[in-house]
Coordinates of C-alpha atoms in Angstrom, one line a residue:
Chain A
M1 CA 0.0 0.0 0.0
N2 CA 1.4 3.5 -0.8
T3 CA 1.5 6.4 1.5
G4 CA -1.9 7.6 0.2
G5 CA -3.4 4.4 1.5
I6 CA -1.9 4.8 4.9
K7 CA -3.4 8.3 5.1
A8 CA -6.9 6.9 4.1
K9 CA -6.5 4.4 6.8
H10 CA -5.7 7.1 9.4
Q11 CA -8.6 9.2 8.2
R12 CA -10.9 6.2 8.7
L13 CA -9.5 5.6 12.2
V14 CA -10.1 9.2 13.2
L15 CA -13.6 9.2 11.7
V16 CA -14.7 5.9 13.4
L17 CA -13.2 7.1 16.7
V18 CA -15.1 10.4 16.4
A19 CA -18.3 8.5 15.5
L20 CA -17.8 6.3 18.5
A21 CA -17.3 9.2 20.9
A22 CA -20.5 10.8 19.5
L23 CA -22.3 7.5 19.9
L24 CA -21.2 7.0 23.5
G25 CA -22.1 10.6 24.3
A26 CA -25.6 10.1 22.8
G27 CA -26.0 6.8 24.7
L28 CA -25.0 8.4 28.0
L29 CA -27.3 11.3 27.4
A30 CA -30.2 8.9 26.7
V31 CA -29.4 7.0 29.9
W32 CA -29.2 10.2 31.9
G33 CA -32.6 11.2 30.6
L34 CA -34.0 7.8 31.6
R35 CA -32.4 7.8 35.0
S36 CA -35.7 8.2 36.9
Q37 CA -38.0 6.4 34.4
A38 CA -35.9 3.3 34.1
S39 CA -35.9 2.5 37.8
Y40 CA -38.0 -0.5 38.5
F41 CA -39.3 0.7 41.9
Y42 CA -39.4 3.6 44.4
L43 CA -37.4 3.5 47.5
P44 CA -39.3 4.4 50.7
A45 CA -37.3 7.7 50.9
E46 CA -38.3 8.6 47.3
M47 CA -41.8 7.7 48.1
A48 CA -41.8 9.9 51.2
A49 CA -40.2 12.9 49.5
N50 CA -42.3 12.7 46.4
P51 CA -45.4 10.6 47.0
P52 CA -47.1 9.2 44.0
E53 CA -50.9 10.0 43.8
T54 CA -53.2 7.7 45.6
G55 CA -54.4 4.8 43.6
R56 CA -51.8 5.0 40.9
A57 CA -50.1 1.7 40.3
V58 CA -46.4 1.9 41.5
R59 CA -43.8 -0.4 42.9
L60 CA -42.1 0.0 46.2
G61 CA -38.7 -1.6 47.0
G62 CA -36.6 -1.9 50.1
M63 CA -35.7 -4.0 53.0
V64 CA -38.4 -5.8 55.0
E65 CA -37.7 -4.4 58.5
A66 CA -36.7 -7.1 61.2
G67 CA -39.6 -8.0 63.4
S68 CA -42.1 -6.1 61.3
I69 CA -44.0 -9.0 59.7
K70 CA -47.4 -9.5 61.3
T71 CA -49.9 -12.0 60.2
A72 CA -53.6 -11.0 60.5
A73 CA -56.2 -13.3 62.2
D74 CA -57.4 -14.6 58.7
G75 CA -54.0 -16.1 58.2
V76 CA -53.4 -14.8 54.7
T77 CA -53.1 -11.1 55.2
I78 CA -49.7 -9.8 56.3
R79 CA -48.5 -6.3 57.4
F80 CA -44.9 -5.3 57.3
M81 CA -42.7 -2.2 57.1
V82 CA -40.4 -1.5 54.1
G83 CA -37.4 0.7 54.9
D84 CA -34.2 1.9 53.3
G85 CA -32.6 3.4 56.3
K86 CA -34.0 6.9 55.7
A87 CA -37.8 6.4 55.5
R88 CA -40.2 3.4 56.2
V89 CA -43.5 2.6 54.5
P90 CA -46.2 0.3 56.0
V91 CA -47.3 -2.4 53.5
I92 CA -50.4 -4.6 53.6
F93 CA -50.6 -7.7 51.4
R94 CA -53.1 -10.6 51.1
G95 CA -51.9 -13.7 49.3
I96 CA -49.0 -16.2 49.0
V97 CA -45.6 -14.7 49.6
P98 CA -42.4 -15.9 47.6
D99 CA -40.1 -18.4 49.3
L100 CA -37.4 -15.8 49.7
F101 CA -39.6 -13.2 51.3
K102 CA -38.0 -12.8 54.7
E103 CA -37.3 -10.1 57.3
S104 CA -34.1 -8.2 56.8
S105 CA -34.2 -9.1 53.1
G106 CA -35.1 -7.2 50.0
V107 CA -38.6 -7.0 48.6
V108 CA -40.4 -5.3 45.7
A109 CA -44.0 -4.7 46.3
E110 CA -46.4 -4.0 43.4
G111 CA -49.5 -2.0 44.3
R112 CA -50.7 1.5 45.2
I113 CA -50.7 3.9 48.1
G114 CA -54.0 3.8 50.1
P115 CA -55.7 6.8 51.4
D116 CA -54.2 6.3 54.9
G117 CA -50.7 6.1 53.6
T118 CA -50.4 2.3 53.8
F119 CA -49.1 0.7 50.6
V120 CA -51.6 -1.9 49.4
A121 CA -49.6 -4.6 47.6
D122 CA -51.2 -6.9 44.9
N123 CA -48.0 -8.8 44.4
L124 CA -44.6 -9.3 46.2
L125 CA -41.3 -10.0 44.5
A126 CA -38.3 -11.1 46.6
K127 CA -35.1 -9.3 45.9
H128 CA -32.0 -11.1 47.0
D129 CA -28.5 -9.5 47.2
E130 CA -25.3 -10.3 45.5
R131 CA -23.9 -12.5 48.2
Y132 CA -23.8 -16.2 47.8
V133 CA -23.0 -18.3 51.0
P134 CA -23.0 -22.1 51.3
R135 CA -25.8 -23.6 53.4
E136 CA -23.2 -25.0 55.9
M137 CA -22.4 -21.5 56.9
K138 CA -26.0 -20.8 57.6
D139 CA -25.7 -21.6 61.2
M140 CA -23.1 -18.9 61.7
T141 CA -24.4 -15.5 62.6
E142 CA -25.0 -13.3 59.6
Q143 CA -21.9 -11.3 60.7
Q144 CA -19.6 -14.4 60.8
A145 CA -20.9 -15.5 57.3
R146 CA -20.3 -12.0 56.0
A147 CA -16.8 -12.1 57.4
A148 CA -16.1 -15.5 55.9
V149 CA -17.2 -14.2 52.5
V150 CA -15.1 -11.0 52.9
E151 CA -12.1 -13.1 53.7
T152 CA -12.4 -14.8 50.3
Q153 CA -12.3 -11.5 48.4
Chain B
M1 CA -2.1 -9.0 14.2
H2 CA -1.4 -8.4 10.5
R3 CA 0.2 -11.9 10.2
F4 CA -3.1 -13.5 10.9
A5 CA -5.1 -11.3 8.6
N6 CA -3.8 -13.5 5.7
P7 CA -6.7 -15.9 5.0
A8 CA -4.4 -18.7 4.0
R9 CA -2.3 -18.4 7.2
F10 CA -5.5 -18.0 9.3
L11 CA -7.0 -21.1 7.8
R12 CA -3.9 -23.2 8.7
L13 CA -4.1 -22.0 12.2
A14 CA -7.9 -22.3 12.4
R15 CA -7.9 -25.9 11.1
W16 CA -5.4 -26.9 13.8
L17 CA -7.4 -25.0 16.6
T18 CA -11.0 -25.7 16.0
L19 CA -11.3 -29.3 17.2
P20 CA -9.1 -28.9 20.4
C21 CA -11.1 -25.8 21.3
L22 CA -14.5 -27.6 20.9
V23 CA -13.4 -30.9 22.6
A24 CA -11.7 -29.1 25.5
G25 CA -14.6 -26.7 25.8
I26 CA -17.2 -29.5 26.0
V27 CA -15.2 -31.5 28.5
I28 CA -14.4 -28.5 30.8
T29 CA -18.0 -27.4 30.7
A30 CA -19.3 -30.8 31.4
A31 CA -16.9 -31.1 34.4
A32 CA -17.8 -27.7 35.7
L33 CA -21.6 -28.3 35.5
A34 CA -21.1 -31.7 37.2
W35 CA -19.1 -30.0 39.9
G36 CA -21.7 -27.2 40.3
L37 CA -24.7 -29.6 40.2
F38 CA -23.5 -32.4 42.5
S39 CA -20.5 -31.3 44.5
A40 CA -20.8 -27.5 45.2
P41 CA -22.9 -26.5 48.2
A42 CA -26.5 -25.2 48.2
D43 CA -27.0 -21.4 49.0
Y44 CA -28.0 -20.5 52.5
L45 CA -31.0 -18.5 51.1
Q46 CA -31.9 -19.9 47.8
G47 CA -31.0 -23.6 48.4
D48 CA -30.5 -25.8 45.3
S49 CA -31.9 -23.3 42.8
V50 CA -28.6 -21.5 43.0
R51 CA -27.0 -24.3 40.9
I52 CA -28.5 -22.8 37.7
L53 CA -25.8 -20.0 38.3
Y54 CA -23.2 -22.2 36.5
L55 CA -25.2 -22.0 33.3
H56 CA -26.7 -18.6 33.7
V57 CA -23.7 -16.4 34.4
P58 CA -21.3 -17.9 31.8
A59 CA -24.2 -17.6 29.2
A60 CA -24.7 -13.9 30.2
W61 CA -21.0 -13.1 30.0
L62 CA -20.5 -14.8 26.7
G63 CA -23.6 -13.2 25.3
M64 CA -22.1 -9.8 26.1
W65 CA -18.5 -10.7 25.0
G66 CA -20.0 -12.0 21.8
W67 CA -21.2 -8.5 21.0
G68 CA -17.9 -7.2 22.2
A69 CA -16.2 -9.4 19.6
I70 CA -18.6 -8.2 16.9
A71 CA -17.9 -4.6 17.8
T72 CA -14.1 -5.1 17.9
A73 CA -14.1 -6.9 14.6
S74 CA -16.4 -4.3 13.0
F75 CA -14.0 -1.6 14.2
V76 CA -11.1 -3.4 12.5
E77 CA -13.2 -3.9 9.4
L78 CA -14.1 -0.3 9.1
V79 CA -10.7 1.1 9.8
W80 CA -8.2 -1.4 8.3
R81 CA -10.6 -3.1 5.9
H82 CA -9.4 -6.6 6.8
P83 CA -11.7 -9.1 5.1
L84 CA -11.1 -11.6 8.0
A85 CA -12.5 -9.1 10.5
A86 CA -15.8 -8.9 8.6
I87 CA -16.0 -12.8 8.5
G88 CA -15.1 -13.0 12.2
A89 CA -17.9 -10.6 13.2
R90 CA -20.5 -12.5 11.2
A91 CA -19.3 -15.8 12.7
A92 CA -19.6 -14.5 16.3
A93 CA -23.4 -13.6 15.8
V94 CA -24.9 -17.0 16.1
P95 CA -23.1 -18.3 19.2
G96 CA -23.5 -14.9 20.8
A97 CA -27.2 -14.9 20.2
F98 CA -27.4 -18.5 21.5
Y99 CA -25.7 -17.6 24.7
T100 CA -27.9 -14.6 25.1
A101 CA -31.0 -16.6 24.7
L102 CA -29.7 -19.3 27.1
C103 CA -29.1 -16.5 29.6
L104 CA -32.6 -15.2 29.3
A105 CA -34.1 -18.7 29.5
T106 CA -32.1 -19.8 32.5
G107 CA -32.7 -16.5 34.2
S108 CA -36.5 -16.9 33.7
L109 CA -36.3 -20.3 35.2
W110 CA -34.3 -19.0 38.1
G111 CA -36.5 -15.9 38.6
R112 CA -39.6 -17.9 39.3
P113 CA -38.3 -19.6 42.5
A114 CA -36.0 -16.7 43.6
W115 CA -38.1 -13.6 43.0
G116 CA -41.6 -15.1 42.4
A117 CA -41.8 -14.0 38.7
W118 CA -40.7 -15.5 35.4
W119 CA -40.1 -12.1 33.9
V120 CA -40.0 -8.5 35.0
W121 CA -39.3 -5.4 33.0
D122 CA -36.4 -4.1 35.0
G123 CA -33.4 -2.5 33.5
R124 CA -31.1 -5.6 33.5
L125 CA -33.7 -8.0 31.9
T126 CA -34.9 -5.5 29.4
S127 CA -31.4 -4.4 28.2
M128 CA -30.5 -8.1 27.9
L129 CA -33.6 -8.8 25.8
V130 CA -32.7 -5.8 23.6
L131 CA -29.2 -7.5 23.1
L132 CA -31.0 -10.6 21.8
F133 CA -33.0 -8.5 19.4
L134 CA -29.8 -6.7 18.3
Y135 CA -28.2 -10.1 17.5
F136 CA -31.2 -11.0 15.3
A137 CA -31.1 -7.7 13.5
Y138 CA -27.3 -8.1 13.0
M139 CA -27.7 -11.6 11.6
A140 CA -30.5 -10.5 9.2
L141 CA -28.4 -7.5 8.1
A142 CA -25.2 -9.4 7.5
D143 CA -27.2 -12.1 5.7
A144 CA -28.8 -9.6 3.4
A145 CA -25.6 -7.8 2.8
G146 CA -23.8 -11.1 1.9
R147 CA -26.6 -12.3 -0.3
D148 CA -27.6 -9.2 -2.2
G149 CA -24.5 -7.1 -2.1
D150 CA -21.0 -7.5 -3.6
G151 CA -19.7 -8.5 -0.2
T152 CA -18.2 -5.1 0.6
S153 CA -21.1 -3.6 2.5
R154 CA -20.0 -1.8 5.7
I155 CA -23.6 -1.5 7.0
P156 CA -23.3 -4.6 9.3
A157 CA -20.1 -3.3 10.7
I158 CA -21.7 0.1 11.4
F159 CA -24.5 -1.6 13.1
G160 CA -22.1 -3.8 15.1
L161 CA -20.5 -0.7 16.5
V162 CA -23.7 1.2 17.2
G163 CA -25.2 -1.9 19.0
A164 CA -22.1 -1.9 21.4
V165 CA -23.7 1.1 23.2
N166 CA -26.0 -1.5 24.8
I167 CA -23.1 -3.5 26.5
P168 CA -22.3 -0.9 29.1
I169 CA -26.0 -0.3 29.6
I170 CA -26.5 -4.0 30.5
H171 CA -23.5 -3.9 32.9
F172 CA -24.5 -0.7 34.6
S173 CA -28.2 -1.2 34.6
V174 CA -28.2 -2.7 38.1
I175 CA -26.0 0.1 39.4
W176 CA -27.6 3.1 37.8
W177 CA -31.2 2.1 38.3
N178 CA -33.2 0.4 41.0
S179 CA -33.8 -3.2 39.6
L180 CA -35.0 -6.5 40.9
H181 CA -31.9 -8.1 39.5
Q182 CA -29.1 -7.9 42.2
P183 CA -25.9 -6.0 41.6
P184 CA -22.8 -7.9 40.2
S185 CA -21.3 -10.4 42.7
I186 CA -18.0 -10.4 40.9
S187 CA -16.2 -7.2 39.9
M188 CA -12.7 -6.2 39.4
G189 CA -11.0 -8.9 41.5
K190 CA -13.6 -8.7 44.3
S191 CA -16.2 -11.4 44.9
A192 CA -19.3 -11.4 47.2
M193 CA -19.6 -15.1 46.3
A194 CA -18.0 -17.9 48.5
D195 CA -15.2 -19.7 46.8
D196 CA -17.3 -22.9 46.9
F197 CA -19.5 -21.2 44.2
L198 CA -16.8 -19.1 42.6
Y199 CA -14.4 -21.9 41.4
P200 CA -16.9 -24.1 39.5
L201 CA -18.3 -20.9 38.0
L202 CA -14.9 -19.8 36.7
V203 CA -14.2 -23.2 35.3
S204 CA -17.6 -23.1 33.6
V205 CA -16.7 -19.7 32.1
V206 CA -13.5 -21.2 30.7
G207 CA -15.4 -24.1 29.1
F208 CA -18.1 -21.8 27.7
T209 CA -15.5 -19.5 26.2
L210 CA -13.6 -22.3 24.5
I211 CA -16.8 -23.6 23.0
F212 CA -17.5 -20.1 21.8
A213 CA -14.0 -19.8 20.2
G214 CA -14.4 -23.2 18.6
V215 CA -17.8 -22.4 17.1
V216 CA -16.5 -19.0 15.8
L217 CA -13.4 -20.7 14.1
A218 CA -15.6 -23.4 12.6
R219 CA -18.1 -20.8 11.2
M220 CA -15.2 -18.6 9.9
R221 CA -13.9 -21.6 8.0
A222 CA -17.3 -22.3 6.7
I223 CA -17.9 -18.7 5.5
L224 CA -14.4 -18.6 3.9
A225 CA -15.0 -22.0 2.2
E226 CA -18.4 -20.8 0.9
S227 CA -16.9 -17.6 -0.6
Q228 CA -14.1 -19.6 -2.2
A229 CA -16.6 -22.1 -3.7
E230 CA -18.7 -19.1 -5.0
A231 CA -15.6 -17.5 -6.5
R232 CA -14.7 -20.7 -8.2
L233 CA -18.2 -21.1 -9.6
R234 CA -18.1 -17.6 -10.9
R235 CA -14.7 -18.1 -12.6
K236 CA -16.1 -21.3 -14.2
A237 CA -19.2 -19.6 -15.5
M238 CA -17.0 -16.7 -16.9
S239 CA -14.6 -19.1 -18.7
E240 CA -17.6 -21.0 -20.1
D241 CA -19.0 -17.7 -21.3
I242 CA -15.8 -17.0 -23.1
A243 CA -15.6 -20.4 -24.7

């Protein structure tokens, strides 16, 4: 290839790099524009700061607070608190809960805010975190298990 | 790099590498899956359903790396006009799409017991589904360009680069946005996963990657052979016309 060819090659390299930079910028802008819409659920703090209108279908996600699950007399209605460390929202749900629905574990509730500020859930989804711990470690306290996992990092 | 851009030299290397890649990949994957299914422990929270991890995670990574390969090859094709890069990009599309589909299918099977839903439209799941559709579009585009064009179309390469925007979106979807899918367990040398899960997973990733490489090499050889056969037919038709 002569020197003209090498120049064309460099020209293409610069053009493609510029196009890539523009593309990446456009992608980041689009993602920035989507940052609130693309979230799958409201956190309790977001719900407290900017409550959705009563009756509008929304999702609420957070931690099921320890000791907050109360089963009603009918046996299928439960009440619990969902918190994120900053705010807490009371939730009522009637139905079968997923296996992984536990206290001090993540949950996403689909439903709506009732007139009294209680979140009325139609459906519960369990959200687990990124930690994987063998069952044999289950009998350790949660702190010990966490330390054991951190040691392997 | 330039040494391997020569199709004849590449073919010699590829012929030698294809079978070992495939055989080693299948053996290692089978061993990793057996390890994960029978010997690795159950998760404290999820129990035995965690074992689908050894299929789901390698499939997800390879699905994303597959597009990474397409984008890299497309870049080389656009800038340096290496014909082998174009062939490599086309060859990576089918295994990449297969792994992406496997990731979505195993994820759905896992989601039902773990979350209580087969499918949710959160950022991670949606962007992964978009990746599968991008693969389909790329395959259709590359096929059309190969069939109807003169084989020099750059449109699939441009699409391969544009589609790469989705890869960081998939990766960061669980960090930027609230999602039902948990954040990554393994990142930059850190792991929130106990070694008992991590080791079979990494072996499984090695096996999946070797299978991917073997399939890409085999498909590149097939595409090269096809174009050589076509060129021979064209030459024959031309010489017959002259006679």
